[in-house]
Coordinates of C-alpha atoms in Angstrom, one line a residue:
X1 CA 1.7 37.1 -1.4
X2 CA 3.6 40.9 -1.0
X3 CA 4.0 42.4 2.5
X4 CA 0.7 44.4 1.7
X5 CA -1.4 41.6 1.4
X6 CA 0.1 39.5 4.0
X7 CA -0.9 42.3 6.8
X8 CA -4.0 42.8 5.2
X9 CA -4.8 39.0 5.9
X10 CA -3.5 38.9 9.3
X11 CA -5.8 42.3 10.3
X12 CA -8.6 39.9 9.1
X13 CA -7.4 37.1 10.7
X14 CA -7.1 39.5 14.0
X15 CA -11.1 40.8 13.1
X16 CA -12.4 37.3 13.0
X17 CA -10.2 36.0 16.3
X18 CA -12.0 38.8 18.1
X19 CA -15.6 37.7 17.0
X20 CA -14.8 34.2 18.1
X21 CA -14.7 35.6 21.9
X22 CA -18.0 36.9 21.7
X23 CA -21.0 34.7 22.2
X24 CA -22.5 37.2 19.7
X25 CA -21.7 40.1 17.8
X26 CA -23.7 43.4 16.4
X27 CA -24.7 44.1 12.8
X28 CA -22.8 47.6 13.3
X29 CA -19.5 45.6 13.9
X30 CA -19.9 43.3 11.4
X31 CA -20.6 46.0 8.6
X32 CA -17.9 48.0 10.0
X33 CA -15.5 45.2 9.9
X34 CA -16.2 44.5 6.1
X35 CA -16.2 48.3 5.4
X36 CA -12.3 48.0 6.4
X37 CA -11.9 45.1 4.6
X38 CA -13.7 46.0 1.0
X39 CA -11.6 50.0 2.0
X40 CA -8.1 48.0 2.7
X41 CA -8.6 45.7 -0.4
X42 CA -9.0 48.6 -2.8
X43 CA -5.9 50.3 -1.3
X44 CA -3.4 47.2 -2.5
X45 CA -5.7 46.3 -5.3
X46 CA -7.3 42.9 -4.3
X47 CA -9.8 44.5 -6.7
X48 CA -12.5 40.5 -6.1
X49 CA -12.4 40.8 -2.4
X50 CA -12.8 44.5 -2.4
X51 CA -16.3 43.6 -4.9
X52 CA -17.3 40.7 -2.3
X53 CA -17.0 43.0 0.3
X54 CA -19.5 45.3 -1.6
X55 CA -21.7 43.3 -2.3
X56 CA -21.9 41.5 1.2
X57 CA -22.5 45.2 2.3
X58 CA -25.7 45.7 0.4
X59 CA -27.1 42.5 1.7
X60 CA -26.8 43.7 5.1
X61 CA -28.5 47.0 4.2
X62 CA -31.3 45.4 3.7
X63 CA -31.6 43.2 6.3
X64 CA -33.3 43.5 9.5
X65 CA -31.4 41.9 11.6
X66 CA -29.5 43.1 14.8
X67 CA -27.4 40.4 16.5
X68 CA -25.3 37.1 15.1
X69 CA -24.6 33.7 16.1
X70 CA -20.9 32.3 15.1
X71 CA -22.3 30.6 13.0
X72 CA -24.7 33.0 11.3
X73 CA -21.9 35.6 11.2
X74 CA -19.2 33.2 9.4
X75 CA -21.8 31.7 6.8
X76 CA -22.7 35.0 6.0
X77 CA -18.6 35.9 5.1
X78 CA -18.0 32.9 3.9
X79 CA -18.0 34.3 0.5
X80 CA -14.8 36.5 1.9
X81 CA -12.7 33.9 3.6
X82 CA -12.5 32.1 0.1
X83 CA -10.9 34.7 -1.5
X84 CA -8.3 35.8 1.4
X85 CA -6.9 33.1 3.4
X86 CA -3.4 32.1 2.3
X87 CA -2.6 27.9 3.0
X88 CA 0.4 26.8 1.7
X89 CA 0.4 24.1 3.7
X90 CA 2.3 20.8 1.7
X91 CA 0.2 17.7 2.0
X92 CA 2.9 14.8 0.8
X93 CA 5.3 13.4 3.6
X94 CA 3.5 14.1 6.6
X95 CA 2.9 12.3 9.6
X96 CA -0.5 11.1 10.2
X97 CA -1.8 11.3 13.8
X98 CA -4.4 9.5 15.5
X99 CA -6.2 11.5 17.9
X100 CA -8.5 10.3 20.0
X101 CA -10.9 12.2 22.5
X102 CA -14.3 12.1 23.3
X103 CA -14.6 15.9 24.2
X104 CA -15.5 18.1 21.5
X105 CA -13.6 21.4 23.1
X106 CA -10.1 19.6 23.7
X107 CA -10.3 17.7 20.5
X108 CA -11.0 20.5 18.4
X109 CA -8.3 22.6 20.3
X110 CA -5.4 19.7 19.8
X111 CA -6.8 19.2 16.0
X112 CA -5.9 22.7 15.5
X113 CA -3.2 22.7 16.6
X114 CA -1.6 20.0 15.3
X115 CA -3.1 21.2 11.6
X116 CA -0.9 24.5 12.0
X117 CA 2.0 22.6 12.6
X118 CA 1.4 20.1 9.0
X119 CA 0.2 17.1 10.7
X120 CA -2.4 14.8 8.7
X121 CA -5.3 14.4 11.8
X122 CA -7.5 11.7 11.8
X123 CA -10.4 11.6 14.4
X124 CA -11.9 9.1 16.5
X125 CA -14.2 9.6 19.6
X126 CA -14.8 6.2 20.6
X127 CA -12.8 2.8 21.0
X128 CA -14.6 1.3 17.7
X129 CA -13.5 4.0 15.4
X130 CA -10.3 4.6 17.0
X131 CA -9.1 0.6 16.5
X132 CA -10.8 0.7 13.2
X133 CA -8.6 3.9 12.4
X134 CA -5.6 2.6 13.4
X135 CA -5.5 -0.8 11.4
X136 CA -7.0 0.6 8.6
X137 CA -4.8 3.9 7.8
X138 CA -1.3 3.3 10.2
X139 CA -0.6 6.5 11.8
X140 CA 2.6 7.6 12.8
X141 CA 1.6 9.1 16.1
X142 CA -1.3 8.4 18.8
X143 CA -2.8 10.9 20.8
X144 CA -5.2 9.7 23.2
X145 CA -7.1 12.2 25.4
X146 CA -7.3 9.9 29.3
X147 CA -9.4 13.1 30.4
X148 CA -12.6 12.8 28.8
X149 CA -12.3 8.6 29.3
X150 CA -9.6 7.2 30.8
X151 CA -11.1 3.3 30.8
X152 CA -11.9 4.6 27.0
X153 CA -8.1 4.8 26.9
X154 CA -6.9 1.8 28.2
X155 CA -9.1 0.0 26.5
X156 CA -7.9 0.9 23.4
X157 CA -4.5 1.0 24.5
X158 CA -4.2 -3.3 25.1
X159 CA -5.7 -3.5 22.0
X160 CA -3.3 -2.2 20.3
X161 CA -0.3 -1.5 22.2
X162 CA 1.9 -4.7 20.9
X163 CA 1.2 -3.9 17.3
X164 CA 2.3 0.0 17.7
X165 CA 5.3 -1.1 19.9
X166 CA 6.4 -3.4 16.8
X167 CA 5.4 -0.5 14.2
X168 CA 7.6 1.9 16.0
X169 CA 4.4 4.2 16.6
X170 CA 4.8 7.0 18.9
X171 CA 2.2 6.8 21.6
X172 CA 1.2 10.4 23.7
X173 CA -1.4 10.0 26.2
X174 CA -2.9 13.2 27.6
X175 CA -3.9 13.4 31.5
X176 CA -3.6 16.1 34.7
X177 CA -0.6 16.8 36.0
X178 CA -1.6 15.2 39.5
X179 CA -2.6 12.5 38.7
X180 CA 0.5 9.6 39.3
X181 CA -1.1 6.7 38.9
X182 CA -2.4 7.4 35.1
X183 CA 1.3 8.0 34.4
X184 CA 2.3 5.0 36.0
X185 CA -0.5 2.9 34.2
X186 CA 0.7 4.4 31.0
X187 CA 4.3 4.0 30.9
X188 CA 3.5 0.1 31.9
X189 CA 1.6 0.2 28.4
X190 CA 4.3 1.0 26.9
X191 CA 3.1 4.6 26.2
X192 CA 5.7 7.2 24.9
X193 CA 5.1 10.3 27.0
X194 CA 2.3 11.4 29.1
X195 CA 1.1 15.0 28.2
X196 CA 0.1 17.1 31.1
X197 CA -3.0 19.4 30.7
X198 CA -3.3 22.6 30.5
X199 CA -1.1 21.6 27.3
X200 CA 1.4 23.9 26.2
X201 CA 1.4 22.9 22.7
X202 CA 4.9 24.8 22.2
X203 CA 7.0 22.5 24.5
X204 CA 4.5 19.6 22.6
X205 CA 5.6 20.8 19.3
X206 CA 9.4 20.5 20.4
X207 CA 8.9 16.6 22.4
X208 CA 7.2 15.5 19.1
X209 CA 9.9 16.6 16.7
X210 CA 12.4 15.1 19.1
X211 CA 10.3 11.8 19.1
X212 CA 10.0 12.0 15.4
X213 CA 13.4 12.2 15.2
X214 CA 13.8 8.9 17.0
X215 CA 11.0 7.4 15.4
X216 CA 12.4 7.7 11.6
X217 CA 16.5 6.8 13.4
X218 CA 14.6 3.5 14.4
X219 CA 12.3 2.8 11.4
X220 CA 15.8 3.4 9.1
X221 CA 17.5 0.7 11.4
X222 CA 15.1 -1.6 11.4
X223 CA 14.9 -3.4 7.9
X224 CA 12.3 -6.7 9.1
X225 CA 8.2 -5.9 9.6
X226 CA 8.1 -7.3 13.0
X227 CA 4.1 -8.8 12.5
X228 CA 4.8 -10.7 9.1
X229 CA 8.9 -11.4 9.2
X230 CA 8.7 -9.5 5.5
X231 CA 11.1 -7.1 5.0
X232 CA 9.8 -3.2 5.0
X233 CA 10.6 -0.2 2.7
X234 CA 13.8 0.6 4.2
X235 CA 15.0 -2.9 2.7
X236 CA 12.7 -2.0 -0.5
X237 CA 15.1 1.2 -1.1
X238 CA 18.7 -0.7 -0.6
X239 CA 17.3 -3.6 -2.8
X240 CA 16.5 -1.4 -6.0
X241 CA 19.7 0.3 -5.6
X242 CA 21.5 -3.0 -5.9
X243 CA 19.5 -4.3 -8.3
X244 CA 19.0 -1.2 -10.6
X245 CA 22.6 -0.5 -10.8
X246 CA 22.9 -4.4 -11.8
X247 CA 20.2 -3.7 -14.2
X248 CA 21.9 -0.6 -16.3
X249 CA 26.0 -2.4 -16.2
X250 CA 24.9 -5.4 -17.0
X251 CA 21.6 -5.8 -17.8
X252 CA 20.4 -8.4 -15.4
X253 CA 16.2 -8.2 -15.4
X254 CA 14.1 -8.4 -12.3
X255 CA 10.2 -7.8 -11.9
X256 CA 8.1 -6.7 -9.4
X257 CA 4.8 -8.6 -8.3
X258 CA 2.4 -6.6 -6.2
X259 CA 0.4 -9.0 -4.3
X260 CA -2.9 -8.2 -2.7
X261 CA -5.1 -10.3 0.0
X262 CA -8.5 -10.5 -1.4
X263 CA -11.6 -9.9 1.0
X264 CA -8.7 -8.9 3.7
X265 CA -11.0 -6.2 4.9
X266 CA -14.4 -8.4 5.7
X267 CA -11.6 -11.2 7.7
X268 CA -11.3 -7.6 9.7
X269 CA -15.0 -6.9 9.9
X270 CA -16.0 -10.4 10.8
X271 CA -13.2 -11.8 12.6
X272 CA -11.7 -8.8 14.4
X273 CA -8.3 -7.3 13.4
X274 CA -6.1 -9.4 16.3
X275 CA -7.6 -12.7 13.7
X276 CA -6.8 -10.1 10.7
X277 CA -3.2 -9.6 11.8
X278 CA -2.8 -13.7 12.2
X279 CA -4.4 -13.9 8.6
X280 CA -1.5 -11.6 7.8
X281 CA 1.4 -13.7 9.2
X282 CA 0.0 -16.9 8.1
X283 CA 0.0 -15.4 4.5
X284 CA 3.9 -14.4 4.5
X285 CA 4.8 -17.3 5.8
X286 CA 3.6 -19.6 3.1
X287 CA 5.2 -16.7 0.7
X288 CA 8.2 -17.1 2.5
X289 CA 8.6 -20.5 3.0
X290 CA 8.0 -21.2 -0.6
X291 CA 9.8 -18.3 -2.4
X292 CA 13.2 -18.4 -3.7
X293 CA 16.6 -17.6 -1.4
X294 CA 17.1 -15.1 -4.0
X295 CA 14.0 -13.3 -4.2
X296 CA 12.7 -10.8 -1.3
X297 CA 9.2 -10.5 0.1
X298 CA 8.4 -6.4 1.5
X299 CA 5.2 -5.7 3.3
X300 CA 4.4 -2.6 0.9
X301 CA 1.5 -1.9 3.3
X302 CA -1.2 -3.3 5.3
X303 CA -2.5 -6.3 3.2
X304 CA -0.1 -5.4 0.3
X305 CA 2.5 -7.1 0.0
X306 CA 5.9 -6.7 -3.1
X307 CA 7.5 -9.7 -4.1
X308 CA 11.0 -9.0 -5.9
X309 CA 12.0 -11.4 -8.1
X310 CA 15.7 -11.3 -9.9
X311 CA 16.7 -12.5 -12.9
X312 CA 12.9 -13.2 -13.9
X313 CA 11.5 -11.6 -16.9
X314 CA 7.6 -10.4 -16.5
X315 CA 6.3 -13.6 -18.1
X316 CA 8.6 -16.1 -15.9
X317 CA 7.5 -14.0 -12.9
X318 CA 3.6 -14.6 -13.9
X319 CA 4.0 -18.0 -13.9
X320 CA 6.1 -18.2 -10.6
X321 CA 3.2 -15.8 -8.8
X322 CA 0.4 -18.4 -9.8
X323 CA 2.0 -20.9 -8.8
X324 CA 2.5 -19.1 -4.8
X325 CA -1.5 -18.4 -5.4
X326 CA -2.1 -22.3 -5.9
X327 CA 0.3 -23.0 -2.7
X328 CA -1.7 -20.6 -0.5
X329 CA -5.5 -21.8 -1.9
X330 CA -4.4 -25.4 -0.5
X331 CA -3.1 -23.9 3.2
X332 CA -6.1 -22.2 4.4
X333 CA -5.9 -20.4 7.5
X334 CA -7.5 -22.2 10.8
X335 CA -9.5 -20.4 13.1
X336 CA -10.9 -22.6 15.8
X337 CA -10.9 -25.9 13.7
X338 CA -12.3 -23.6 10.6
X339 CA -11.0 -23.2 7.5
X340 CA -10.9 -19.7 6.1
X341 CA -9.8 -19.8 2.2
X342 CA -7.7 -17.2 1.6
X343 CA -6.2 -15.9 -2.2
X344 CA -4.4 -12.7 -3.9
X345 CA -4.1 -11.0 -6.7
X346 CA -1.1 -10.2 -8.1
X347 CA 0.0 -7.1 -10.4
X348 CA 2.9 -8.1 -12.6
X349 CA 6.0 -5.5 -13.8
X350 CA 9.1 -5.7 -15.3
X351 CA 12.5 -3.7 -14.9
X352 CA 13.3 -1.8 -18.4
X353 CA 15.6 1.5 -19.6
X354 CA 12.4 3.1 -19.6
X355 CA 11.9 2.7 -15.7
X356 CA 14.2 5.5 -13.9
X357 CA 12.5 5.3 -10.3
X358 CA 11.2 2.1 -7.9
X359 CA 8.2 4.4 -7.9
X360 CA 7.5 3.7 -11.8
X361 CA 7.7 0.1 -11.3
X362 CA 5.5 0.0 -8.7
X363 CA 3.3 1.9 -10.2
X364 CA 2.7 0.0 -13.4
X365 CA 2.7 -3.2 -10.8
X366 CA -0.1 -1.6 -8.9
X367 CA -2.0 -1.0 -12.4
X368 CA -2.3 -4.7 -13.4
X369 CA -3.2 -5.5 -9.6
X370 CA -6.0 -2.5 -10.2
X371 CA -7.1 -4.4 -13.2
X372 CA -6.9 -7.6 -11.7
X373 CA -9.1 -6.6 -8.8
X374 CA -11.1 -5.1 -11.3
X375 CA -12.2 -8.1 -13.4
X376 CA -12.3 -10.8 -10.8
X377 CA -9.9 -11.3 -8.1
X378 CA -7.7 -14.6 -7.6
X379 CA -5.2 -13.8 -10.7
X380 CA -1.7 -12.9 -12.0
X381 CA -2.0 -10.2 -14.5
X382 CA 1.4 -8.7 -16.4
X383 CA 1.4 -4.9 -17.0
X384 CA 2.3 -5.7 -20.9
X385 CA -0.9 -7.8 -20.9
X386 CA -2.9 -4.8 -20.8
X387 CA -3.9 -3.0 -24.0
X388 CA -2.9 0.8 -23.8
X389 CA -6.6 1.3 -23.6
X390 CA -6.4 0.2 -20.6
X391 CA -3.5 1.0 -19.2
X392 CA -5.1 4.9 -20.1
X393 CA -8.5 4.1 -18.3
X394 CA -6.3 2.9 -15.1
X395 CA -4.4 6.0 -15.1
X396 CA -7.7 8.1 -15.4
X397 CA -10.1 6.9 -12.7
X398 CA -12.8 9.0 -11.9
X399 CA -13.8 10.7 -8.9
X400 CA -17.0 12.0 -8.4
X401 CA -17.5 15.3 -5.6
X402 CA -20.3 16.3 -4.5
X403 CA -20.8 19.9 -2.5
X404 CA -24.7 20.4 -0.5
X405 CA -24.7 23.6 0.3
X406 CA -27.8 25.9 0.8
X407 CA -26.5 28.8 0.0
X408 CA -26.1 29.2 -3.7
X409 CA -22.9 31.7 -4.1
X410 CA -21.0 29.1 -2.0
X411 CA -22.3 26.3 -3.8
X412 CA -21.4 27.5 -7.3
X413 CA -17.7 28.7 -6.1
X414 CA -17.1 25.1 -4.4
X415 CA -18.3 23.8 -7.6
X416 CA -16.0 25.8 -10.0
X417 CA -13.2 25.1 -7.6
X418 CA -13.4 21.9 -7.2
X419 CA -13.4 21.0 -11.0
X420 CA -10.4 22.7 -11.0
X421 CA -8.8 20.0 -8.7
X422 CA -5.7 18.1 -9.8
X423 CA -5.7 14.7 -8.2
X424 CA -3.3 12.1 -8.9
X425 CA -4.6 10.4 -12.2
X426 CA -8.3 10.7 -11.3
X427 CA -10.5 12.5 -13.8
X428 CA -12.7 14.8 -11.5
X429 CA -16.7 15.0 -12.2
X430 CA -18.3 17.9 -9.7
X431 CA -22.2 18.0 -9.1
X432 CA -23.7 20.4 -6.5
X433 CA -27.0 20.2 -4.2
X434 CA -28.5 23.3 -2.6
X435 CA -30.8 21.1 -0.3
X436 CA -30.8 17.3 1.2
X437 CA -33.9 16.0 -0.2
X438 CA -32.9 16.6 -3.9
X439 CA -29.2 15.1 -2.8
X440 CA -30.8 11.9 -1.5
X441 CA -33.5 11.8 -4.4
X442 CA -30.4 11.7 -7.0
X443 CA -28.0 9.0 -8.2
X444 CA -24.5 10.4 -7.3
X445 CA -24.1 8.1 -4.3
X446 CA -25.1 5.4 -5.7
X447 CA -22.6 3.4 -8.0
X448 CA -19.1 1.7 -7.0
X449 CA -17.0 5.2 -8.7
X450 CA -14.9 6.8 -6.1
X451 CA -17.2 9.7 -4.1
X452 CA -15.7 12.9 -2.0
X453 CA -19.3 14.3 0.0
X454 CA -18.6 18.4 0.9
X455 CA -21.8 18.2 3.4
X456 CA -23.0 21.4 5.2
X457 CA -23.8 20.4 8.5
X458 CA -26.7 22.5 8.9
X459 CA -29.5 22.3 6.2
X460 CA -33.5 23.1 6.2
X461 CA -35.4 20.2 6.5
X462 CA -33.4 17.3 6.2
X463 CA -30.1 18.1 7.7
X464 CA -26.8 17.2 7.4
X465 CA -26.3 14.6 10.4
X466 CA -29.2 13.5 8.8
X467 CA -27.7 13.0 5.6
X468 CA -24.3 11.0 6.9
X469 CA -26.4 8.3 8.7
X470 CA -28.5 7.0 5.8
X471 CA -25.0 7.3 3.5
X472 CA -23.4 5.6 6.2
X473 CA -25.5 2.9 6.2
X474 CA -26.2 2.6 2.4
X475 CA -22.6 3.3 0.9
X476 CA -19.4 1.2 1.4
X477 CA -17.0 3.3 3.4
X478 CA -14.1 2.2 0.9
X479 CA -16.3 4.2 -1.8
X480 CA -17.3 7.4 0.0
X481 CA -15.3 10.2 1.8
X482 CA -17.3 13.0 3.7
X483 CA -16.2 16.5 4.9
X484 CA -18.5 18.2 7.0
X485 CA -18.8 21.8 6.7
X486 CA -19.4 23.7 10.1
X487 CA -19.9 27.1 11.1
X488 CA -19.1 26.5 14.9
X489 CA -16.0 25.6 16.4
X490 CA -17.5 24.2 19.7
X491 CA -20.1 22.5 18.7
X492 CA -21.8 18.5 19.8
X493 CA -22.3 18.2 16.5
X494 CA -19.3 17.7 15.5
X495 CA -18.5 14.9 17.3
X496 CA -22.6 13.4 16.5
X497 CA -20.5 13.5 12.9
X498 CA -18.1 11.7 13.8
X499 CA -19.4 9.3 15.6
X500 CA -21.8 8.6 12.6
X501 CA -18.6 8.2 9.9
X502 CA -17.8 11.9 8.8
X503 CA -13.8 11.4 7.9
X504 CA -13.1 14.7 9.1
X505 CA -14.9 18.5 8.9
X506 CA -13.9 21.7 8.6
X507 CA -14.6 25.1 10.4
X508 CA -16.3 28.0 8.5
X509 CA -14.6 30.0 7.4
X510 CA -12.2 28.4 5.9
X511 CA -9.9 28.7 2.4
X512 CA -10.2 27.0 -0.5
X513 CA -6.6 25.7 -0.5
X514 CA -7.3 24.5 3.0
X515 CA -10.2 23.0 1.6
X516 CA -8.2 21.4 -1.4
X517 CA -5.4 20.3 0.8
X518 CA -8.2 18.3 3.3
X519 CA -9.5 16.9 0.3
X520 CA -6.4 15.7 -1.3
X521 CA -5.6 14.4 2.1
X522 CA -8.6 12.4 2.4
X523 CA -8.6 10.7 -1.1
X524 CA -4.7 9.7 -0.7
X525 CA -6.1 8.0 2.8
X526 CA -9.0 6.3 1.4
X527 CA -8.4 5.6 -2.6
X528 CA -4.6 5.6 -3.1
X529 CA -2.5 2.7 -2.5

């Protein structure tokens, strides 16, 4: 983007800031506000926005209409914001914070703020979702909003406090400056600053990087996973350099085995994740106690877990894997003087002159775990074992997106967009719904393919909060992401969406790269490994 442009976008930027403020705004100063931008585009030759602009233009002409809503006004420049906003915004290596807050004006303040600065933000605005959140996807940072709730807070705090303490997990907890004996109750939960409100978020940006800084110090000196005694990927890294350079002077082999708890996430669901974390230490130590002195067991993450085994071609390795399966089928886990049978399956790869990164080994590991998983659970399967065929299909998985949007222009630009999408090694598949009833009347949700839901969260008839609660109770949650689209920034139902499963939303209007980084965001969360 030239000088030119840049100003051109932060003039708009400016325009739309100003609208905000206003509880409404007159069709004279939104037509005069696109007449700058379709006259400025021509100027520096952003020859499509200056056409949008045009066209928006003669749809105003025509109608009768004197005052609009937020979201009336960015709906209708929607079309606009598509083609203007710049996001560069890097979506791999970021920290992933868990914010929690049951008020919608502060939470969508903080989750703005932390978005400018390249955080990954997940949402949770009650103590269900927010435990649920933090077992299932391991943020790096908690933010937990003692305003809005403060039992809501310390609640989830004992729940979780000994497992973030262990994980090295900054905690923030956000309160009034007055108010002592929330600080005091906080620090004795081992909480890792208190955040005064009103927030200034540019002394916050400054304590987090500091804390950050300390965070990765400790996770780099720490080598053991203090919940399962495995080692973590700090260890991972010094052991392939050891062995890899063994490997190349004097060819001594090693293989990977990627070893996943079957069923680990209905223990969670049934049992609660305090029983789920015991499920998890029971399982390394019998992998522990029963491997070799020689080989090294890393908690990859969560229920994943690499076993590396030296001087063991991929065929010795199978063997030696089934045999740890056998050994933890006949020591069951005992909860209250129950037995709960546990297995794994187990992905299979061996070190060659082909294999230049631990990345590439893991990688063709986690592809005979995939098909594993795939084709029954409970087995060792070698990456040679599969045919290329397979190994092709594995490295093509499709993902299915679906946009419902009632108005058509946006629809069929989401649509070409998003088929456009590079993801990873999934083959995209885009299908687009201009109304709810026609979306639930089809099969796209239906099915076990991997599914990304671009859901407008107002539509005629049967809306969009509509929409999430049937999916919500119809799909798995491991099978479906949803975005919801909004066209107000303070708005109840945005937290009604969350509440009800939406994985995050997004305020019109917005860009498509910020739209394709949220995306990519989301599916790296839910489908990657």
């Amino acid at each position: 983007m030239n000088n030119y442009e840049q100003i051109f976008v932060n003039r708009l930027i400016q325009d739309i800031s100003k609208w905000r403020e206003q509880q409404v705004i007159t069709t004279e100063q939104l037509k005069s506000g696109i007449t700058n931008m379709k006259k400025n585009a021509s100027y520096i030759e952003l020859t499509q926005i200056a056409e949008t602009a045009a066209m928006l233009l003669n749809k105003l002409d025509v109608m009768d209409k004197k005052e609009w809503g937020e979201e009336e006004w960015s709906n209708f420049i929607q079309p606009l914001t598509f083609l203007f906003y710049d996001q560069t915004q890097n979506i791999t290596d970021r920290k992933r914070v868990l914010l929690i807050d049951s008020a919608e004006q502060s939470m969508h303040q903080m989750k703005e703020a932390l978005e400018d600065n390249c955080f990954e933000v997940l949402l949770a605005t009650n103590t269900k979702r927010a435990i649920k959140s933090y077992y299932d996807f391991h943020p790096d940072i908690l933010f937990i909003d003692a305003c809005s709730n403060e039992q809501m807070a310390f609640t989830i705090l004992s729940r979780i406090k000994d497992r973030a303490t262990e994980a090295g997990v900054i905690i923030f907890i956000i309160g009034n400056k007055e108010d002592t004996n929330l600080k005091i109750n906080a620090y004795t939960h081992h909480v890792t600053d208190v955040i005064d409100k009103p927030i200034n978020y540019e002394l916050l940006e400054a304590l987090m990087q500091n804390r950050i800084h300390q965070q990765d110090l400790f996770r780099n000196i720490v080598l053991i996973d203090e919940l399962t005694k495995a080692g973590n990927r700090t260890l991972l890294n010094t052991i392939w350099k050891e062995l890899s350079n063994k490997f190349h002077k004097w060819q001594h082999t090693f293989s990977f085995a990627l070893l996943d708890l079957d069923f680990f996430k209905s223990i969670n669901d049934q049992y609660g994740h305090a029983i789920g974390d015991e499920v998890l230490k029971h399982f390394s130590s019998i992998i522990l106690q029963y491997k070799r002195t020689q080989d090294y067991l890393i908690r990859y993450g969560g229920e994943e877990f690499l076993l590396v085994l030296t001087d063991y071609d991929q065929a010795d390795t199978k063997t030696y894997v089934q045999g740890l399966l056998q050994t933890l089928i006949e020591t069951p886990f005992i909860l209250n003087g129950k037995n709960i049978d546990l297995t794994f399956t187990a992905g299979v790869a061996e070190m060659n002159e082909t294999i230049e990164s631990l990345e590439t080994l893991v990688v063709q590991a986690d592809k005979a775990l995939y098909y594993g998983k795939k084709t029954g659970r409970k087995q060792v399967v070698e990456y040679n074992e599969l045919t290329m065929e397979e190994q092709g299909r594995l490295s093509k998985e499709k993902l299915k997106i679906a946009i419902v949007d009632d108005d058509r222009f946006i629809k069929r630009l989401l649509e070409d967009k998003m088929a456009e999408l590079e993801i990873g090694s999934f083959t995209i598949e885009v299908e687009g719904f201009l109304d709810g009833e026609t979306f639930m009347a089809s099969d796209w949700y239906k099915g076990r393919d991997k599914k990304i839901l671009l859901l407008d969260g107002v539509l005629p008839k049967l809306d969009g909060l509509d929409i999430l609660q049937e999916l919500r109770e119809k799909v798995n949650e491991e099978e479906l992401g949803i975005i919801m689209l909004t066209g107000r920034q303070k708005n109840s139902d945005m937290i009604r969406a969350l509440e009800l499963g939406a994985d995050d939303y997004i305020t019109k209007p917005f860009s498509l790269e910020q739209l394709d980084a949220r995306i990519k965001r989301l599916v790296q969360r839910l489908f990657i490994r």
